[in-house]
mmCIF file of C-alpha atoms in Angstrom:
data_model
loop_
_atom_site.group_PDB
_atom_site.id
_atom_site.type_symbol
_atom_site.label_atom_id
_atom_site.label_comp_id
_atom_site.label_asym_id
_atom_site.label_seq_id
_atom_site.Cartn_x
_atom_site.Cartn_y
_atom_site.Cartn_z
ATOM 1 C CA SER A 1 24.954 -2.425 1.679
ATOM 2 C CA LEU A 2 22.500 -4.866 3.213
ATOM 3 C CA TYR A 3 19.207 -5.673 1.482
ATOM 4 C CA ILE A 4 16.493 -6.991 3.796
ATOM 5 C CA PHE A 5 13.312 -8.462 2.344
ATOM 6 C CA SER A 6 10.796 -7.624 5.033
ATOM 7 C CA THR A 7 7.264 -6.279 5.342
ATOM 8 C CA GLY A 8 7.339 -5.968 9.130
ATOM 9 C CA VAL A 9 7.477 -2.805 11.193
ATOM 10 C CA GLU A 10 10.159 -4.378 13.386
ATOM 11 C CA SER A 11 12.738 -4.274 10.597
ATOM 12 C CA GLU A 12 12.368 -0.501 10.329
ATOM 13 C CA LEU A 13 12.713 -0.059 14.087
ATOM 14 C CA LEU A 14 15.637 -2.461 14.454
ATOM 15 C CA PHE A 15 17.779 -0.963 11.719
ATOM 16 C CA GLN A 16 16.924 2.754 11.875
ATOM 17 C CA ASP A 17 20.215 3.831 13.403
ATOM 18 C CA VAL A 18 22.559 1.472 11.545
ATOM 19 C CA SER A 19 22.829 3.552 8.363
ATOM 20 C CA GLY A 20 25.551 6.133 8.721
ATOM 21 C CA ARG A 21 27.745 3.824 10.765
ATOM 22 C CA GLY A 22 29.393 2.136 7.808
ATOM 23 C CA MET A 23 26.374 0.237 6.518
ATOM 24 C CA LEU A 24 23.465 1.158 4.265
ATOM 25 C CA ILE A 25 20.312 -0.825 5.066
ATOM 26 C CA ARG A 26 17.724 -1.148 2.317
ATOM 27 C CA ARG A 27 14.445 -2.797 3.244
ATOM 28 C CA ILE A 28 12.539 -4.281 0.334
ATOM 29 C CA ASN A 29 8.827 -5.054 0.343
ATOM 30 C CA ALA A 30 8.484 -7.060 -2.874
ATOM 31 C CA ARG A 31 4.697 -6.642 -3.023
ATOM 32 C CA ARG A 32 4.862 -2.892 -2.591
ATOM 33 C CA ALA A 33 7.719 -2.701 -5.092
ATOM 34 C CA LEU A 34 5.637 -4.489 -7.737
ATOM 35 C CA VAL A 35 2.605 -2.255 -7.231
ATOM 36 C CA SER A 36 4.746 0.894 -7.272
ATOM 37 C CA GLN A 37 6.457 -0.203 -10.486
ATOM 38 C CA LEU A 38 3.079 -0.952 -12.098
ATOM 39 C CA MET A 39 1.876 2.529 -11.207
ATOM 40 C CA TYR A 40 5.082 4.170 -12.380
ATOM 41 C CA GLN A 41 5.291 2.295 -15.677
ATOM 42 C CA HIS A 42 1.628 1.713 -16.531
ATOM 43 C CA GLY A 43 -0.393 4.028 -14.290
ATOM 44 C CA ALA A 44 -1.383 6.183 -17.256
ATOM 45 C CA GLN A 45 -3.734 3.354 -18.283
ATOM 46 C CA LEU A 46 -5.936 4.269 -15.314
ATOM 47 C CA PHE A 47 -6.688 7.614 -16.880
ATOM 48 C CA GLU A 48 -6.576 6.630 -20.541
ATOM 49 C CA ASN A 49 -9.173 3.936 -19.870
ATOM 50 C CA ALA A 50 -11.405 6.108 -17.669
ATOM 51 C CA ILE A 51 -15.105 6.221 -18.558
ATOM 52 C CA PRO A 52 -16.044 9.514 -20.257
ATOM 53 C CA GLY A 53 -18.277 11.906 -18.333
ATOM 54 C CA GLU A 54 -18.879 15.547 -17.449
ATOM 55 C CA PRO A 55 -17.492 17.313 -15.536
ATOM 56 C CA HIS A 56 -15.393 14.324 -14.447
ATOM 57 C CA LYS A 57 -14.190 11.148 -16.105
ATOM 58 C CA GLN A 58 -14.793 8.040 -14.025
ATOM 59 C CA ILE A 59 -12.072 5.616 -12.899
ATOM 60 C CA ARG A 60 -14.007 2.520 -11.810
ATOM 61 C CA ALA A 61 -11.562 -0.071 -10.537
ATOM 62 C CA LEU A 62 -12.024 -3.637 -9.376
ATOM 63 C CA ILE A 63 -9.634 -5.473 -7.022
ATOM 64 C CA LEU A 64 -10.084 -9.208 -6.542
ATOM 65 C CA GLY A 65 -8.295 -10.456 -3.425
ATOM 66 C CA LEU A 66 -7.150 -8.302 -0.515
ATOM 67 C CA GLY A 67 -4.041 -10.257 0.402
ATOM 68 C CA GLY A 68 -0.621 -8.638 0.256
ATOM 69 C CA TYR A 69 -0.712 -7.509 -3.383
ATOM 70 C CA GLY A 70 -4.390 -6.530 -3.397
ATOM 71 C CA THR A 71 -4.035 -4.443 -0.247
ATOM 72 C CA GLU A 72 -1.030 -2.592 -1.654
ATOM 73 C CA MET A 73 -2.907 -1.967 -4.911
ATOM 74 C CA LEU A 74 -5.950 -0.606 -3.067
ATOM 75 C CA LYS A 75 -3.744 1.810 -1.124
ATOM 76 C CA ALA A 76 -1.979 2.885 -4.312
ATOM 77 C CA LEU A 77 -5.194 3.424 -6.265
ATOM 78 C CA ALA A 78 -6.605 5.507 -3.432
ATOM 79 C CA TRP A 79 -4.010 8.253 -3.879
ATOM 80 C CA CYS A 80 -2.915 7.608 -7.451
ATOM 81 C CA GLY A 81 -6.469 7.907 -8.785
ATOM 82 C CA GLN A 82 -7.078 11.268 -7.156
ATOM 83 C CA MET A 83 -6.409 13.490 -10.155
ATOM 84 C CA ASP A 84 -7.953 16.724 -11.406
ATOM 85 C CA GLY A 85 -10.807 15.947 -13.790
ATOM 86 C CA TYR A 86 -11.326 12.365 -12.545
ATOM 87 C CA ARG A 87 -13.466 10.575 -9.987
ATOM 88 C CA LEU A 88 -12.297 7.313 -8.412
ATOM 89 C CA THR A 89 -14.470 4.391 -7.311
ATOM 90 C CA VAL A 90 -12.916 1.098 -6.193
ATOM 91 C CA HIS A 91 -14.785 -2.145 -5.502
ATOM 92 C CA ALA A 92 -12.653 -4.754 -3.712
ATOM 93 C CA PHE A 93 -13.751 -8.372 -3.279
ATOM 94 C CA ASP A 94 -12.389 -10.887 -0.782
ATOM 95 C CA SER A 95 -13.560 -14.308 0.415
ATOM 96 C CA ARG A 96 -12.849 -13.544 4.096
ATOM 97 C CA LEU A 97 -15.714 -12.561 6.381
ATOM 98 C CA ASN A 98 -13.811 -9.636 7.921
ATOM 99 C CA ALA A 99 -11.647 -8.327 5.062
ATOM 100 C CA SER A 100 -13.190 -4.854 5.276
ATOM 101 C CA CYS A 101 -12.496 -4.643 9.025
ATOM 102 C CA HIS A 102 -8.865 -5.667 8.495
ATOM 103 C CA PHE A 103 -8.346 -3.005 5.827
ATOM 104 C CA ALA A 104 -10.141 -0.326 7.849
ATOM 105 C CA GLY A 105 -7.910 -1.196 10.804
ATOM 106 C CA GLU A 106 -4.823 -0.726 8.654
ATOM 107 C CA CYS A 107 -6.070 2.458 6.942
ATOM 108 C CA PRO A 108 -8.608 4.050 9.314
ATOM 109 C CA GLU A 109 -8.444 7.566 7.853
ATOM 110 C CA LEU A 110 -8.804 6.309 4.301
ATOM 111 C CA MET A 111 -11.956 4.361 5.210
ATOM 112 C CA SER A 112 -13.347 7.020 7.542
ATOM 113 C CA ALA A 113 -17.066 7.678 7.032
ATOM 114 C CA ASP A 114 -16.191 11.379 7.043
ATOM 115 C CA ARG A 115 -14.011 11.015 3.902
ATOM 116 C CA ASN A 116 -14.765 7.840 1.998
ATOM 117 C CA GLY A 117 -17.439 8.590 -0.581
ATOM 118 C CA VAL A 118 -18.015 12.097 0.778
ATOM 119 C CA GLU A 119 -18.049 15.253 -1.322
ATOM 120 C CA GLU A 120 -15.839 17.908 0.269
ATOM 121 C CA GLU A 121 -14.898 21.225 -1.292
ATOM 122 C CA GLY A 122 -11.212 21.442 -2.105
ATOM 123 C CA GLU A 123 -10.691 17.695 -1.719
ATOM 124 C CA SER A 124 -10.484 14.973 -4.353
ATOM 125 C CA PHE A 125 -13.357 12.523 -4.304
ATOM 126 C CA TYR A 126 -12.875 8.784 -3.895
ATOM 127 C CA HIS A 127 -15.177 5.957 -2.912
ATOM 128 C CA ILE A 128 -13.953 2.549 -1.721
ATOM 129 C CA VAL A 129 -16.392 -0.334 -1.278
ATOM 130 C CA ILE A 130 -15.135 -3.646 0.152
ATOM 131 C CA HIS A 131 -17.254 -6.757 -0.421
ATOM 132 C CA ASP A 132 -16.629 -9.383 2.271
ATOM 133 C CA ASN A 133 -17.297 -13.119 2.023
ATOM 134 C CA VAL A 134 -17.586 -13.264 -1.779
ATOM 135 C CA ASP A 135 -16.111 -16.232 -3.647
ATOM 136 C CA VAL A 136 -15.170 -15.158 -7.188
ATOM 137 C CA ALA A 137 -16.206 -18.609 -8.454
ATOM 138 C CA SER A 138 -19.756 -18.202 -7.124
ATOM 139 C CA SER A 139 -22.878 -16.745 -8.718
ATOM 140 C CA LEU A 140 -22.895 -14.125 -5.935
ATOM 141 C CA PHE A 141 -19.801 -12.584 -7.465
ATOM 142 C CA GLU A 142 -21.409 -12.019 -10.868
ATOM 143 C CA GLU A 143 -24.548 -10.685 -9.203
ATOM 144 C CA ALA A 144 -22.438 -8.199 -7.249
ATOM 145 C CA LEU A 145 -20.567 -7.191 -10.419
ATOM 146 C CA LEU A 146 -23.823 -6.387 -12.185
ATOM 147 C CA LYS A 147 -24.667 -3.975 -9.366
ATOM 148 C CA THR A 148 -21.316 -2.166 -9.427
ATOM 149 C CA GLY A 149 -21.841 -0.821 -12.954
ATOM 150 C CA PRO A 150 -19.161 -0.122 -15.604
ATOM 151 C CA ILE A 151 -15.565 -1.255 -14.949
ATOM 152 C CA SER A 152 -12.465 0.485 -16.327
ATOM 153 C CA HIS A 153 -9.598 -1.237 -14.452
ATOM 154 C CA VAL A 154 -9.095 -4.668 -12.829
ATOM 155 C CA PHE A 155 -6.368 -6.097 -10.589
ATOM 156 C CA ILE A 156 -6.504 -9.797 -9.680
ATOM 157 C CA SER A 157 -4.434 -11.369 -6.910
ATOM 158 C CA LEU A 158 -6.129 -14.384 -5.342
ATOM 159 C CA GLY A 159 -2.957 -16.145 -4.207
ATOM 160 C CA ASN A 160 -2.848 -18.800 -6.912
ATOM 161 C CA ASP A 161 -1.625 -18.547 -10.519
ATOM 162 C CA SER A 162 -4.253 -20.888 -11.938
ATOM 163 C CA LEU A 163 -7.111 -19.162 -10.124
ATOM 164 C CA ASN A 164 -5.848 -15.728 -11.174
ATOM 165 C CA ILE A 165 -5.672 -16.795 -14.824
ATOM 166 C CA LYS A 166 -9.068 -18.486 -14.771
ATOM 167 C CA THR A 167 -10.678 -15.476 -13.078
ATOM 168 C CA ALA A 168 -9.080 -13.007 -15.493
ATOM 169 C CA VAL A 169 -10.440 -14.908 -18.508
ATOM 170 C CA LYS A 170 -13.864 -15.246 -16.897
ATOM 171 C CA LEU A 171 -13.945 -11.537 -16.093
ATOM 172 C CA ARG A 172 -12.963 -10.553 -19.631
ATOM 173 C CA GLU A 173 -15.827 -12.649 -20.969
ATOM 174 C CA PHE A 174 -18.222 -11.034 -18.468
ATOM 175 C CA CYS A 175 -17.066 -7.547 -19.485
ATOM 176 C CA GLU A 176 -17.490 -8.379 -23.177
ATOM 177 C CA ARG A 177 -21.111 -9.346 -22.519
ATOM 178 C CA GLN A 178 -21.713 -6.089 -20.640
ATOM 179 C CA GLY A 179 -19.936 -3.895 -23.178
ATOM 180 C CA TYR A 180 -17.110 -2.935 -20.788
ATOM 181 C CA ASP A 181 -13.476 -2.779 -21.880
ATOM 182 C CA PRO A 182 -11.301 -2.588 -18.736
ATOM 183 C CA CYS A 183 -7.551 -2.946 -18.458
ATOM 184 C CA ILE A 184 -7.061 -6.289 -16.672
ATOM 185 C CA GLN A 185 -3.926 -7.113 -14.676
ATOM 186 C CA ALA A 186 -3.509 -10.550 -13.083
ATOM 187 C CA VAL A 187 -0.632 -11.645 -10.833
ATOM 188 C CA VAL A 188 1.153 -14.739 -12.180
ATOM 189 C CA TYR A 189 4.345 -15.806 -10.397
ATOM 190 C CA ASP A 190 5.450 -18.372 -12.980
ATOM 191 C CA ALA A 191 7.593 -16.601 -15.597
ATOM 192 C CA TYR A 192 7.021 -19.381 -18.176
ATOM 193 C CA LYS A 193 3.245 -19.124 -17.854
ATOM 194 C CA ALA A 194 3.305 -15.327 -17.938
ATOM 195 C CA ALA A 195 5.384 -15.289 -21.142
ATOM 196 C CA HIS A 196 3.284 -17.873 -22.972
ATOM 197 C CA LEU A 197 -0.064 -16.403 -21.931
ATOM 198 C CA ALA A 198 0.784 -12.910 -23.121
ATOM 199 C CA ASP A 199 -1.136 -13.214 -26.403
ATOM 200 C CA ILE A 200 -3.974 -15.610 -25.569
ATOM 201 C CA HIS A 201 -7.106 -15.528 -27.748
ATOM 202 C CA ASN A 202 -10.629 -16.900 -27.472
ATOM 203 C CA PHE A 203 -12.159 -19.428 -29.890
ATOM 204 C CA LYS A 204 -12.976 -16.621 -32.329
ATOM 205 C CA GLY A 205 -9.348 -15.482 -32.393
ATOM 206 C CA LYS A 206 -10.076 -12.337 -30.386
ATOM 207 C CA PRO A 207 -7.321 -11.442 -27.854
ATOM 208 C CA TYR A 208 -8.244 -11.431 -24.175
ATOM 209 C CA ARG A 209 -6.021 -8.376 -23.573
ATOM 210 C CA ILE A 210 -4.884 -9.447 -20.111
ATOM 211 C CA SER A 211 -1.590 -8.296 -18.608
ATOM 212 C CA PHE A 212 0.076 -10.969 -16.483
ATOM 213 C CA VAL A 213 2.244 -9.202 -13.910
ATOM 214 C CA GLY A 214 4.415 -10.148 -10.945
ATOM 215 C CA ASN A 215 6.392 -13.067 -12.348
ATOM 216 C CA LEU A 216 9.314 -13.817 -10.066
ATOM 217 C CA ASP A 217 12.016 -13.409 -12.724
ATOM 218 C CA ILE A 218 11.039 -9.741 -13.068
ATOM 219 C CA SER A 219 9.905 -9.027 -9.481
ATOM 220 C CA PHE A 220 13.295 -10.107 -8.096
ATOM 221 C CA SER A 221 15.427 -8.798 -10.938
ATOM 222 C CA GLU A 222 18.377 -6.436 -10.615
ATOM 223 C CA GLN A 223 16.554 -3.772 -12.631
ATOM 224 C CA MET A 224 13.510 -3.906 -10.362
ATOM 225 C CA LEU A 225 15.269 -3.983 -6.996
ATOM 226 C CA LEU A 226 18.842 -2.713 -7.298
ATOM 227 C CA ASN A 227 18.712 -0.254 -10.203
ATOM 228 C CA SER A 228 15.150 1.010 -10.048
ATOM 229 C CA GLU A 229 14.502 4.186 -12.032
ATOM 230 C CA LEU A 230 11.533 4.900 -9.758
ATOM 231 C CA GLU A 231 13.679 4.595 -6.650
ATOM 232 C CA GLN A 232 16.239 7.025 -8.077
ATOM 233 C CA CYS A 233 13.483 9.546 -8.893
ATOM 234 C CA ALA A 234 12.091 9.159 -5.377
ATOM 235 C CA LEU A 235 15.527 9.657 -3.828
ATOM 236 C CA LYS A 236 16.015 12.813 -5.907
ATOM 237 C CA ARG A 237 12.691 14.189 -4.625
ATOM 238 C CA HIS A 238 13.667 13.312 -1.048
ATOM 239 C CA MET A 239 16.973 15.166 -1.450
ATOM 240 C CA SER A 240 15.140 18.240 -2.749
ATOM 241 C CA TYR A 241 13.496 18.522 0.685
ATOM 242 C CA GLY A 242 16.930 18.925 2.275
ATOM 243 C CA GLY A 243 17.148 15.699 4.266
ATOM 244 C CA PRO A 244 20.218 13.417 4.342
ATOM 245 C CA VAL A 245 20.370 10.415 2.012
ATOM 246 C CA SER A 246 20.363 8.004 4.948
ATOM 247 C CA ASP A 247 16.924 9.226 6.086
ATOM 248 C CA PHE A 248 15.435 8.113 2.763
ATOM 249 C CA TRP A 249 16.351 4.492 3.525
ATOM 250 C CA SER A 250 15.992 4.559 7.315
ATOM 251 C CA TYR A 251 12.427 5.829 7.620
ATOM 252 C CA GLU A 252 9.547 4.142 5.844
ATOM 253 C CA TYR A 253 7.539 7.378 5.770
ATOM 254 C CA ASN A 254 10.263 9.189 3.812
ATOM 255 C CA TYR A 255 10.686 6.329 1.339
ATOM 256 C CA ARG A 256 6.980 5.822 0.703
ATOM 257 C CA SER A 257 6.003 9.498 0.494
ATOM 258 C CA SER A 258 8.849 10.320 -1.908
ATOM 259 C CA THR A 259 8.022 7.281 -4.042
ATOM 260 C CA ALA A 260 4.352 8.247 -4.171
ATOM 261 C CA SER A 261 5.307 11.816 -5.063
ATOM 262 C CA ALA A 262 7.554 10.632 -7.918
ATOM 263 C CA ILE A 263 4.805 8.407 -9.330
ATOM 264 C CA HIS A 264 2.124 11.068 -9.106
ATOM 265 C CA GLN A 265 4.368 13.697 -10.643
ATOM 266 C CA LYS A 266 4.902 11.473 -13.691
ATOM 267 C CA LEU A 267 1.172 10.773 -13.972
ATOM 268 C CA ARG A 268 0.236 14.455 -13.643
ATOM 269 C CA ILE A 269 2.506 15.202 -16.594
ATOM 270 C CA GLN A 270 1.007 12.332 -18.608
ATOM 271 C CA CYS A 271 -2.505 13.602 -17.785
ATOM 272 C CA GLY A 272 -1.598 17.098 -18.986
ATOM 273 C CA ILE A 273 -2.201 18.860 -15.655
ATOM 274 C CA PRO A 274 -1.162 22.509 -16.238
ATOM 275 C CA GLY A 275 2.250 23.314 -14.779
ATOM 276 C CA ALA A 276 3.072 19.711 -13.833
ATOM 277 C CA ASP A 277 6.025 19.650 -16.223
ATOM 278 C CA LYS A 278 7.488 22.946 -14.947
ATOM 279 C CA PRO A 279 9.991 23.483 -12.132
ATOM 280 C CA VAL A 280 8.177 24.696 -9.005
ATOM 281 C CA GLY A 281 9.618 28.193 -9.270
ATOM 282 C CA GLU A 282 8.252 28.666 -12.807
ATOM 283 C CA ARG A 283 4.639 27.768 -12.047
ATOM 284 C CA THR A 284 1.865 30.324 -11.826
ATOM 285 C CA VAL A 285 -0.011 30.750 -8.548
ATOM 286 C CA GLU A 286 -2.924 28.710 -9.951
ATOM 287 C CA GLU A 287 -0.613 25.937 -11.076
ATOM 288 C CA ARG A 288 1.108 25.790 -7.695
ATOM 289 C CA ASP A 289 -2.210 25.674 -5.855
ATOM 290 C CA ALA A 290 -3.477 22.861 -8.086
#
């Protein structure tokens, strides 16, 4: 077995036909692995923390930083948040002038004017808004936040531990003033910092309730990368489609679609979607259609 840490398309193309000739190639995108694990282990928080409403509860997410982690999280939220009984709105902020163009270039269908923010019968609704050229340390950021309305979920990845921590604390204080109570996740690479910041409080002794994720000791651990429960569930789903094991590892589409399916299946069960916990053959017609 050969494990290749790569995010490039060329690694998929170069090693597609090696598996099956005495070697198993496993490509690992550490950023995508972290986001997938967060969704698999803690994705239920998206729905538990949704803002009450009729006929739909509102998932109103905030992503600060559209680098590697932020981009993966935005992609994941876009499909993970599409659940019966919920509406998804995501506001993403980045300091680059052309962040929205970069993301639209990578995910043109997702950002299509025909789908993004458009009501369509039989389709789940989502709305993604990307705010370019906004520094989270500036007054423009708080002004923009006031316009976005209530917030239920936050993911912070600005490329720097100290900035992520500072921004997470600042955002919690902002949300307290507005009466919001979002789940806040901030990427912190340093395992020592992440462990010792887990239970931070303000001057009144009130906990900030911030989850520090992505520390390197966990992100590059054996459990995360070599013995991943999520990966095994995804492989099982891939095998149920009748394809060979090697195709799961060789083709990025197979790996990602099966992983997404495994995550969403778990979340559908946690959300109590009728029939989600039944084998396919035991579902009613309505349950299968849903």
